[in-house]
Short mmCIF file of C-alpha atoms and ligand atoms in Angstrom, two decimals:
data_model
loop_
_atom_site.label_atom_id
_atom_site.label_comp_id
_atom_site.label_asym_id
_atom_site.label_seq_id
_atom_site.Cartn_x
_atom_site.Cartn_y
_atom_site.Cartn_z
CA MET A 1237 0.56 -19.09 0.37
CA SER A 1238 3.92 -19.16 -1.79
CA LEU A 1239 5.26 -17.20 1.20
CA ARG A 1240 4.56 -19.61 3.93
CA GLU A 1241 6.00 -22.34 1.79
CA VAL A 1242 9.50 -20.93 0.78
CA THR A 1243 10.34 -19.56 4.28
CA PRO A 1244 11.02 -22.84 5.99
CA HIS A 1245 13.77 -23.47 3.12
CA PHE A 1246 15.69 -20.78 4.65
CA ASN A 1247 14.85 -21.49 8.41
CA ILE A 1248 12.46 -19.15 8.92
CA GLU A 1249 9.10 -19.95 10.72
CA LEU A 1250 6.16 -18.14 10.48
CA ILE A 1251 3.64 -17.80 13.13
CA ASP A 1252 0.09 -16.11 12.61
CA LEU A 1253 -0.76 -13.28 14.73
CA HIS A 1254 -4.25 -13.43 15.94
CA GLU A 1255 -6.88 -10.73 16.47
CA THR A 1256 -5.05 -8.48 13.81
CA SER A 1257 -7.04 -6.11 11.82
CA CYS A 1258 -6.92 -3.56 8.95
CA CYS A 1259 -3.64 -1.54 8.97
CA GLY A 1260 -5.74 1.75 8.48
CA GLY A 1261 -5.10 2.23 5.13
CA PRO A 1262 -8.69 3.17 3.93
CA VAL A 1263 -9.04 4.44 6.99
CA ARG A 1264 -6.25 7.44 6.94
CA SER A 1265 -8.33 9.02 4.15
CA ILE A 1266 -11.51 9.33 6.79
CA ASN A 1267 -9.75 9.64 10.07
CA THR A 1268 -6.24 9.69 10.63
CA LYS A 1269 -6.52 9.27 14.54
CA ALA A 1270 -8.65 6.05 13.53
CA ALA A 1271 -5.90 4.58 11.14
CA THR A 1272 -3.19 5.45 13.38
CA TYR A 1273 -4.85 3.56 16.18
CA LEU A 1274 -5.38 0.38 13.84
CA SER A 1275 -1.55 0.23 12.78
CA ILE A 1276 -0.33 1.06 16.14
CA ARG A 1277 -2.62 -1.89 17.57
CA ASN A 1278 -1.12 -4.32 15.15
CA LEU A 1279 1.96 -3.59 15.91
CA ALA A 1280 1.20 -3.90 19.72
CA LEU A 1281 -0.08 -7.52 19.47
CA ALA A 1282 3.04 -8.15 17.77
CA GLU A 1283 4.97 -7.06 20.41
CA LYS A 1284 2.65 -8.80 23.11
CA SER A 1285 3.33 -11.98 21.42
CA GLY A 1286 6.81 -11.67 22.20
CA LEU A 1287 7.75 -12.50 18.47
CA LYS A 1288 10.36 -9.75 17.60
CA ASN A 1289 9.81 -9.53 13.96
CA LEU A 1290 6.40 -8.73 12.14
CA LEU A 1291 6.43 -9.68 8.44
CA VAL A 1292 4.11 -7.19 6.48
CA PRO A 1293 4.17 -8.60 2.75
CA CYS A 1294 1.69 -5.68 1.47
CA ASN A 1295 3.52 -2.40 0.23
CA GLU A 1296 0.59 -0.57 1.95
CA CYS A 1297 0.52 -2.07 5.23
CA HIS A 1298 3.86 -1.79 5.50
CA PHE A 1299 3.54 1.99 4.80
CA MET A 1300 1.06 2.55 7.44
CA LEU A 1301 3.10 0.36 10.28
CA CYS A 1302 5.87 2.31 9.30
CA GLU A 1303 4.45 5.79 8.58
CA VAL A 1304 2.06 5.67 11.93
CA SER A 1305 5.15 4.67 14.08
CA HIS A 1306 7.55 7.69 12.61
CA ARG A 1307 4.68 9.98 12.88
CA ILE A 1308 3.24 9.49 16.14
CA GLN A 1309 6.62 10.10 17.79
CA LEU A 1310 6.49 13.68 16.58
CA ASN A 1311 2.94 14.21 18.28
CA GLN A 1312 2.84 13.45 22.05
CA GLN A 1313 -0.77 14.17 22.55
CA LEU A 1314 -1.63 11.53 19.94
CA HIS A 1315 1.04 9.13 21.31
CA ASN A 1316 -0.66 9.67 24.96
CA GLU A 1317 -4.12 8.91 23.36
CA VAL A 1318 -3.43 5.93 21.81
CA GLU A 1319 -1.67 4.78 24.43
CA THR A 1320 -4.38 4.88 26.87
CA LEU A 1321 -6.92 3.43 24.20
CA LEU A 1322 -4.64 0.23 23.92
CA ARG A 1323 -5.00 -0.32 27.74
CA GLU A 1324 -8.60 -0.57 27.50
CA GLU A 1325 -7.60 -3.55 24.91
CA ASN A 1326 -4.91 -4.88 27.64
CA LEU A 1327 -2.28 -3.78 24.93
CA GLN A 1328 1.01 -1.93 25.71
CA TYR A 1329 2.53 0.85 23.20
CA PRO A 1330 4.81 -0.95 20.99
CA THR A 1331 8.47 -0.27 20.91
CA THR A 1332 10.70 -3.35 19.87
CA VAL A 1333 9.06 -4.74 17.13
CA LYS A 1334 10.80 -4.78 13.48
CA ILE A 1335 8.98 -4.43 10.71
CA TRP A 1336 9.76 -6.48 7.37
CA HIS A 1337 8.65 -7.00 4.29
CA THR A 1338 9.28 -9.57 1.88
CA ILE A 1339 11.93 -7.64 -0.40
CA ASP A 1340 14.06 -6.85 2.57
CA LEU A 1341 13.21 -10.31 3.92
CA PHE A 1342 14.70 -12.23 0.99
CA HIS A 1343 17.20 -9.61 0.02
CA ASP A 1344 18.67 -7.96 3.22
CA LEU A 1345 18.67 -11.13 5.71
CA ILE A 1346 18.03 -14.11 4.00
CA THR A 1347 20.55 -12.93 0.92
CA PRO A 1348 20.66 -13.51 -3.07
CA GLU A 1349 23.69 -15.73 -2.39
CA LYS A 1350 22.20 -18.10 -0.15
CA ILE A 1351 18.87 -18.15 -2.53
CA ARG A 1352 21.53 -19.03 -5.43
CA LEU A 1353 22.71 -21.98 -3.05
CA ARG A 1354 19.21 -23.46 -2.78
CA VAL A 1355 18.08 -23.16 -6.21
CA LYS A 1356 17.49 -26.90 -7.92
CA ARG A 1357 15.85 -25.43 -11.07
CA PRO A 1358 17.25 -22.68 -12.25
CA LEU A 1359 14.60 -20.35 -14.04
CA LYS A 1360 17.02 -20.02 -17.37
CA GLY A 1361 15.92 -18.46 -20.45
CA LEU A 1362 13.43 -16.60 -18.41
CA THR A 1363 13.38 -12.61 -18.56
CA PHE A 1364 10.55 -10.95 -15.89
CA ALA A 1365 10.08 -7.23 -15.13
CA ALA A 1366 10.32 -6.51 -11.45
CA HIS A 1367 7.68 -4.15 -9.88
CA PRO A 1368 8.64 -3.17 -6.41
CA GLY A 1369 5.78 -0.76 -6.21
CA CYS A 1370 5.58 2.60 -4.81
CA GLN A 1371 4.77 2.44 -0.89
CA ILE A 1372 7.45 0.09 -0.02
CA ILE A 1373 10.19 2.59 -1.66
CA ARG A 1374 8.79 5.77 -0.52
CA PRO A 1375 8.80 7.80 1.58
CA SER A 1376 12.68 6.83 2.21
CA GLU A 1377 12.33 9.45 5.46
CA ILE A 1378 10.77 6.87 7.17
CA GLY A 1379 12.82 3.98 6.42
CA ARG A 1380 11.89 1.71 3.28
CA VAL A 1381 13.26 -1.27 1.79
CA ASP A 1382 15.20 0.09 -1.13
CA HIS A 1383 15.79 3.15 -3.56
CA PRO A 1384 13.17 5.85 -3.85
CA GLU A 1385 14.16 6.25 -7.39
CA LYS A 1386 16.50 3.24 -8.58
CA PRO A 1387 14.84 0.17 -6.88
CA ARG A 1388 16.94 -2.69 -7.60
CA LYS A 1389 16.62 -5.17 -4.93
CA LEU A 1390 13.64 -7.26 -6.29
CA GLU A 1391 15.81 -7.71 -9.65
CA THR A 1392 18.61 -8.92 -7.62
CA LEU A 1393 16.60 -11.36 -6.36
CA ILE A 1394 14.87 -12.31 -9.43
CA LYS A 1395 18.64 -12.69 -10.99
CA ALA A 1396 19.48 -15.28 -7.86
CA LEU A 1397 16.69 -17.68 -9.53
CA GLY A 1398 19.07 -17.85 -12.73
CA ALA A 1399 16.54 -15.81 -14.66
CA GLU A 1400 16.93 -12.30 -16.17
CA ALA A 1401 15.37 -9.02 -14.86
CA LYS A 1402 15.82 -6.10 -17.27
CA ASP A 1403 14.87 -2.61 -16.32
CA TYR A 1404 11.96 -0.99 -18.22
CA PRO A 1405 10.74 2.59 -18.41
CA GLU A 1406 7.35 2.03 -16.75
CA LYS A 1407 9.08 0.52 -13.48
CA LEU A 1408 8.17 2.95 -11.27
CA ASP A 1409 4.54 3.50 -12.67
CA CYS A 1410 1.77 2.71 -9.58
CA CYS A 1411 -0.35 -0.07 -9.97
CA GLY A 1412 -3.37 2.13 -9.31
CA ALA A 1413 -5.01 0.18 -6.70
CA ALA A 1414 -5.55 2.79 -4.12
CA LEU A 1415 -7.69 4.63 -6.80
CA LEU A 1416 -9.94 1.81 -6.78
CA TYR A 1417 -12.06 3.24 -4.35
CA SER A 1418 -13.20 6.68 -6.32
CA HIS A 1419 -11.86 6.27 -10.02
CA LYS A 1420 -12.34 2.58 -10.64
CA GLU A 1421 -11.56 3.65 -14.57
CA ALA A 1422 -8.66 5.55 -13.85
CA ALA A 1423 -7.08 2.84 -11.59
CA LEU A 1424 -7.51 0.12 -14.43
CA SER A 1425 -6.27 2.16 -17.22
CA LEU A 1426 -3.12 2.71 -14.75
CA ALA A 1427 -2.61 -0.79 -14.31
CA GLY A 1428 -3.49 -1.44 -18.28
CA SER A 1429 -1.17 0.79 -19.65
CA LYS A 1430 2.06 -0.53 -17.40
CA LEU A 1431 1.06 -4.20 -18.58
CA LYS A 1432 0.30 -3.44 -22.32
CA SER A 1433 3.96 -1.93 -22.55
CA LEU A 1434 5.16 -4.66 -20.73
CA GLN A 1435 3.81 -6.84 -23.27
CA GLU A 1436 4.83 -5.02 -26.19
CA GLN A 1437 8.85 -5.08 -24.67
CA GLY A 1438 8.37 -8.83 -24.69
CA PHE A 1439 8.94 -9.66 -21.22
CA GLN A 1440 7.78 -13.15 -20.18
CA ALA A 1441 6.03 -12.11 -17.03
CA LEU A 1442 5.72 -9.54 -14.48
CA VAL A 1443 6.75 -10.26 -10.93
CA ASP A 1444 5.52 -8.35 -7.78
CA THR A 1445 5.18 -9.13 -3.92
CA CYS A 1446 2.65 -7.26 -3.08
CA PRO A 1447 -0.85 -8.45 -3.16
CA TYR A 1448 -2.80 -5.16 -3.75
CA CYS A 1449 -0.39 -4.33 -6.86
CA HIS A 1450 -1.19 -8.49 -7.43
CA ILE A 1451 -4.80 -8.08 -7.59
CA MET A 1452 -4.61 -5.04 -10.00
CA TYR A 1453 -2.03 -6.67 -12.27
CA ASP A 1454 -3.40 -10.36 -11.88
CA ALA A 1455 -7.28 -10.30 -10.90
CA LYS A 1456 -8.24 -7.36 -12.79
CA GLN A 1457 -5.65 -7.52 -15.74
CA LYS A 1458 -8.70 -8.19 -18.47
CA GLU A 1459 -10.48 -5.48 -17.22
CA ALA A 1460 -7.42 -3.10 -16.99
CA VAL A 1461 -5.83 -4.02 -20.53
CA SER A 1462 -9.06 -3.51 -22.23
CA THR A 1463 -9.67 -0.16 -20.73
CA VAL A 1464 -6.33 0.74 -22.86
CA GLY A 1465 -7.15 -0.85 -26.18
CA GLY A 1466 -5.10 -4.12 -25.71
CA LYS A 1467 -5.99 -7.69 -26.18
CA SER A 1468 -3.41 -10.22 -25.00
CA MET A 1469 -2.08 -11.16 -21.53
CA ILE A 1470 0.73 -10.89 -19.76
CA PRO A 1471 1.64 -13.63 -16.79
CA VAL A 1472 1.81 -11.75 -13.32
CA VAL A 1473 3.45 -14.08 -10.51
CA TYR A 1474 4.80 -13.36 -7.25
CA TYR A 1475 8.03 -13.31 -6.51
CA THR A 1476 7.50 -16.04 -3.58
CA GLN A 1477 5.95 -18.18 -6.50
CA ILE A 1478 8.70 -18.03 -8.67
CA LEU A 1479 11.33 -18.96 -6.01
CA GLY A 1480 9.17 -21.48 -4.85
CA ARG A 1481 9.39 -22.97 -8.34
CA ALA A 1482 13.27 -22.66 -8.53
CA LEU A 1483 13.08 -24.65 -5.12
CA ASP A 1484 10.97 -27.28 -6.99
CA ILE A 1485 8.03 -27.17 -4.89
CA PRO A 1486 5.03 -28.13 -6.45
CA SER A 1487 2.83 -25.24 -8.55
CA GLU A 1488 -0.51 -25.82 -6.19
CA LYS A 1489 1.18 -25.60 -3.06
CA LEU A 1490 2.46 -22.46 -4.01
CA GLY A 1491 -1.16 -21.27 -5.47
CA LEU A 1492 -0.12 -20.93 -9.01
CA HIS A 1493 -3.61 -22.51 -10.02
CA LEU A 1494 -5.19 -19.21 -8.77
CA ASN A 1495 -3.09 -16.88 -10.56
CA GLN A 1496 -5.90 -15.21 -13.46
CA THR A 1497 -2.99 -14.43 -15.74
CA PHE A 1498 -0.56 -17.61 -15.80
CA THR A 1499 -0.34 -20.64 -17.53
CA THR A 1500 2.08 -23.35 -18.08
CA GLU A 1501 1.54 -23.00 -21.86
CA ASP A 1502 2.81 -19.59 -21.69
CA VAL A 1503 5.94 -19.89 -19.27
CA GLU A 1504 7.58 -23.04 -18.44
CA PHE A 1505 8.23 -22.70 -14.71
CA MET B 1112 -7.06 42.86 4.01
CA THR B 1113 -8.50 39.54 2.58
CA LEU B 1114 -8.37 38.27 -0.91
CA THR B 1115 -11.29 37.40 -3.13
CA ASP B 1116 -11.09 34.62 -6.00
CA GLN B 1117 -12.57 36.89 -8.76
CA MET B 1118 -13.59 34.06 -10.82
CA THR B 1119 -16.22 32.37 -7.45
CA MET B 1120 -16.28 35.26 -5.32
CA ALA B 1121 -14.86 32.60 -2.45
CA LYS B 1122 -12.86 34.20 0.43
CA PRO B 1123 -10.19 32.05 2.45
CA ASN B 1124 -11.29 30.42 5.45
CA PRO B 1125 -8.64 30.99 7.85
CA GLU B 1126 -10.01 28.38 10.42
CA LEU B 1127 -9.87 25.88 8.37
CA GLN B 1128 -6.51 26.53 7.53
CA LYS B 1129 -5.18 26.54 10.98
CA LYS B 1130 -6.85 23.33 11.79
CA ILE B 1131 -4.95 21.94 8.41
CA PHE B 1132 -1.76 23.53 9.74
CA SER B 1133 -2.17 21.90 13.72
CA ARG B 1134 -2.62 18.65 12.03
CA LEU B 1135 0.36 18.38 9.68
CA VAL B 1136 3.06 17.70 12.05
CA ASN B 1137 6.28 18.32 10.56
CA ILE B 1138 4.82 18.53 6.98
CA HIS B 1139 5.43 22.40 5.75
CA PRO B 1140 2.64 23.17 2.87
CA ASP B 1141 3.81 27.31 3.82
CA GLU B 1142 7.28 26.50 2.75
CA CYS B 1143 5.89 25.45 -0.70
CA PHE B 1144 7.81 27.79 -3.66
CA GLN B 1145 5.79 26.56 -6.18
CA CYS B 1146 8.28 24.69 -8.07
CA MET B 1147 5.53 21.91 -9.30
CA ARG B 1148 8.24 18.93 -9.09
CA CYS B 1149 5.45 17.27 -7.05
CA THR B 1150 2.78 18.02 -10.26
CA SER B 1151 5.62 16.87 -12.71
CA GLY B 1152 5.61 13.34 -11.55
CA CYS B 1153 2.04 13.10 -10.02
CA THR B 1154 0.49 9.60 -10.96
CA SER B 1155 -2.97 11.39 -11.07
CA LEU B 1156 -1.92 14.47 -13.16
CA LYS B 1157 -2.58 12.99 -16.56
CA LEU B 1158 -5.46 10.87 -16.26
CA LEU B 1159 -7.36 12.91 -13.53
CA GLU B 1160 -5.97 16.39 -13.84
CA LEU B 1161 -4.79 16.34 -9.95
CA LYS B 1162 -2.20 19.32 -9.74
CA PRO B 1163 -0.83 18.67 -6.34
CA HIS B 1164 1.06 22.02 -6.52
CA GLU B 1165 -2.21 23.45 -6.81
CA ILE B 1166 -3.65 21.61 -4.13
CA THR B 1167 -0.91 23.04 -1.65
CA LEU B 1168 -1.66 26.78 -3.13
CA LEU B 1169 -5.04 26.77 -2.11
CA VAL B 1170 -4.28 25.49 1.39
CA THR B 1171 -1.59 28.17 1.98
CA THR B 1172 -3.89 30.93 0.52
CA GLY B 1173 -6.90 29.51 2.58
CA PHE B 1174 -9.52 28.38 -0.22
CA ILE B 1175 -10.06 25.64 1.17
CA ASP B 1176 -13.90 25.49 1.41
CA GLU B 1177 -14.57 24.17 -2.59
CA LEU B 1178 -11.80 21.89 -2.08
CA LEU B 1179 -13.18 20.01 0.43
CA SER B 1180 -16.52 19.58 -1.60
CA SER B 1181 -14.62 18.64 -4.61
CA ASP B 1182 -13.99 15.53 -5.88
CA ILE B 1183 -10.33 16.29 -6.50
CA ILE B 1184 -9.22 15.74 -3.23
CA TRP B 1185 -10.06 12.01 -4.16
CA THR B 1186 -8.14 11.35 -7.20
CA CYS B 1187 -4.70 10.74 -5.41
CA ALA B 1188 -3.47 7.73 -6.37
CA ALA B 1189 -1.30 7.69 -3.18
CA CYS B 1190 1.97 6.94 -4.95
CA LEU B 1191 4.00 9.13 -2.73
CA LYS B 1192 6.21 10.51 -5.18
CA CYS B 1193 5.41 14.17 -4.20
CA ARG B 1194 6.15 13.38 -0.67
CA GLU B 1195 9.36 11.70 -1.65
CA ARG B 1196 10.23 14.43 -3.89
CA CYS B 1197 9.14 17.66 -2.60
CA PRO B 1198 12.36 19.69 -1.72
CA GLN B 1199 10.47 21.84 0.87
CA LYS B 1200 8.61 19.09 3.11
CA ALA B 1201 5.63 20.01 1.81
CA SER B 1202 3.76 16.89 0.98
CA PRO B 1203 0.71 17.74 -1.01
CA TYR B 1204 -0.15 13.81 -0.36
CA ASN B 1205 -0.37 14.43 3.46
CA THR B 1206 -2.12 17.66 2.85
CA ILE B 1207 -4.85 15.53 0.59
CA MET B 1208 -5.13 13.41 3.32
CA ILE B 1209 -5.81 15.93 5.67
CA LEU B 1210 -8.50 17.48 3.42
CA ARG B 1211 -10.43 14.15 2.76
CA ASN B 1212 -10.92 13.94 6.69
CA LEU B 1213 -12.04 17.50 6.73
CA ALA B 1214 -14.54 16.68 4.18
CA VAL B 1215 -15.66 13.37 5.98
CA GLU B 1216 -16.24 15.77 9.24
CA LYS B 1217 -18.06 18.46 7.10
CA GLU B 1218 -20.14 15.40 5.57
CA SER B 1219 -19.29 16.46 2.07
CA LYS B 1220 -19.45 13.67 -0.82
CA VAL B 1221 -16.98 11.03 0.17
CA PRO B 1222 -16.96 8.25 -2.13
CA GLU B 1223 -19.10 5.43 -1.13
CA ALA B 1224 -16.41 2.38 -1.33
CA TYR B 1225 -14.61 4.35 1.38
CA MET B 1226 -17.45 4.87 3.60
CA LYS B 1227 -18.25 0.50 2.86
CA ALA B 1228 -14.54 0.18 3.99
CA MET B 1229 -14.99 1.61 7.35
CA SER B 1230 -18.12 0.12 8.10
CA GLN B 1231 -16.75 -3.23 7.52
CA ILE B 1232 -13.54 -2.89 9.53
CA LEU B 1233 -16.10 -1.50 12.27
CA GLU B 1234 -17.83 -4.36 11.77
CA THR B 1235 -15.25 -7.10 11.57
CA GLY B 1236 -11.74 -5.07 11.94
CA LEU B 1237 -10.92 -6.54 8.34
CA MET B 1238 -11.96 -4.13 5.39
CA GLN B 1239 -13.40 -7.09 3.32
CA GLN B 1240 -15.25 -10.09 4.07
CA GLU B 1241 -13.78 -13.47 4.00
CA THR B 1242 -15.06 -14.56 0.16
CA PRO B 1243 -13.88 -17.79 -2.03
CA VAL B 1244 -11.54 -17.28 -4.83
CA LEU B 1245 -11.57 -18.75 -8.18
CA SER B 1246 -8.89 -21.00 -9.76
CA ARG B 1247 -8.08 -20.22 -13.38
CA GLU B 1248 -10.35 -22.85 -14.16
CA ALA B 1249 -13.41 -21.26 -12.12
CA LYS B 1250 -13.00 -23.84 -9.40
CA PRO B 1251 -13.83 -22.41 -5.96
CA PHE B 1252 -11.40 -22.17 -3.05
CA ASN B 1253 -11.44 -21.09 0.57
CA ARG B 1254 -8.84 -20.97 3.33
CA GLN B 1255 -9.69 -24.16 4.40
CA THR B 1256 -9.71 -25.97 1.28
CA LEU B 1257 -6.32 -24.31 0.51
CA GLY B 1258 -4.99 -25.75 3.84
CA LEU B 1259 -4.55 -21.82 5.26
CA PRO B 1260 -5.18 -21.37 8.84
CA LYS B 1261 -8.64 -19.89 10.14
CA LEU B 1262 -8.73 -16.32 10.59
CA HIS B 1263 -9.32 -14.95 14.20
CA TYR B 1264 -11.01 -11.76 14.65
CA PRO B 1265 -10.30 -8.66 16.84
CA LYS B 1266 -12.57 -8.56 19.84
CA PRO B 1267 -15.60 -6.29 19.80
CA LYS B 1268 -13.64 -4.02 21.94
CA LEU B 1269 -11.61 -2.65 19.14
CA GLN B 1270 -15.30 -1.40 17.74
CA GLU B 1271 -15.79 0.27 21.06
CA ILE B 1272 -12.77 2.30 20.92
CA LEU B 1273 -12.76 3.12 17.06
CA MET B 1274 -16.68 4.26 17.37
CA LYS B 1275 -15.20 6.65 20.54
CA ILE B 1276 -12.37 7.83 17.84
CA LEU B 1277 -14.67 8.58 15.30
CA GLY B 1278 -17.15 10.40 17.23
CA GLY B 1279 -14.01 12.58 18.07
S1 SF4 C 1091 7.00 20.06 -4.98
FE1 SF4 C 1091 6.75 20.93 -3.10
S2 SF4 C 1091 7.65 22.96 -2.89
FE2 SF4 C 1091 7.56 22.32 -5.41
S3 SF4 C 1091 5.29 22.83 -5.94
FE3 SF4 C 1091 5.23 20.80 -5.01
S4 SF4 C 1091 4.48 21.34 -2.78
FE4 SF4 C 1091 5.45 22.96 -3.56
S1 SF4 C 1092 0.48 10.77 -3.30
FE1 SF4 C 1092 -1.09 11.72 -4.92
S2 SF4 C 1092 -0.71 13.76 -5.38
FE2 SF4 C 1092 1.32 13.04 -4.77
S3 SF4 C 1092 2.05 12.24 -6.88
FE3 SF4 C 1092 1.05 10.62 -6.10
S4 SF4 C 1092 -0.85 10.44 -6.85
FE4 SF4 C 1092 0.13 12.91 -6.87
#
């Protein structure tokens, strides 16, 4: 929701692709070839639309599309098989679509300077922790949006809103979402220990961009924090939500009423 | 001469090993020199005792049968740290994904949630059904009431193709 609201402010038009499917993330554990097909098929749909850029806000989807495009080039036989199957759906093997993520869209294309110029309500006095996530920064060999060990772009984007973004020891810790399928307790405790520590360090909120991380940190926060013996909550928001507030877009339009951990009493956005 | 695991009397399985290597294009478990860099940063080490260097070793020595029926291959959080950090391009992560595929092929015990996601994808193309979300005040919203465009699902042809792939 917030992504749809903020992009027009930077002259970016989002057009929904129809008939897209799951990226193949969970399918990879079951059948790599099926996962490969799902990923490439989504890219083929983008190519067919005639649009040159595909925005993929989820870290796992973004990873799958990039990883599969990378690996299929090493495997001519698989490439041919996928190409034949695509034809059954009247699709062509995609070659031109550029894959974007929220972080590089705002950092590399729109740029922090331009964001700073558009800010109407600087978020002064707030200190955020940035959570870039795992699959969007690794593995660097397939091209990721930030440094694999020292990601800084999300912080730079937060600072462009007039807020503070401080480093913290758990920054590279995984949200655990991929473990929900098989080891729910462990998944929750991964998320919980990071949230607990962030709270102890006095951050006003955790800022993420990936919907999967967001589920772990926001929707499942109560459960997550209780698995590690924590009690209180820390607000978790999407970058595009705080950006939207800095642009003076009303909270409801940004979906802030859907965040389970955020209350205006906690943080004055 | 073949190796035998003296604890379990297990024997290596060279066919399975060959299968794994052939599916790991440009990933080289056989180059692993057991530096344990993967394990030292593994997300699932502390909580679930996953030791990716051991997985790599079991694969390169051929002790694969037990791995396929073990829960350990389902403990990876897919954080990709081992893929990034391995100096030998052995990427335990990719090996683990192939091991999971083989466990499914062998009809070993596979976590139910994966099979559920798979059947949902076969049915609709998406891994989850559209469900209403609750606001903080527990008020339900759906795509329409949130002003989001309707979803357009893939045509049934996708299911047919996926079935073909899964059928081998
Ligand atoms: S980091 Fe790579 S080389 Fe080192 S133990 Fe792990 S798999 Fe082997
Ligand atoms: S990808 Fe899996 S095996 Fe590799 S470091 Fe992360 S949790 Fe461990």
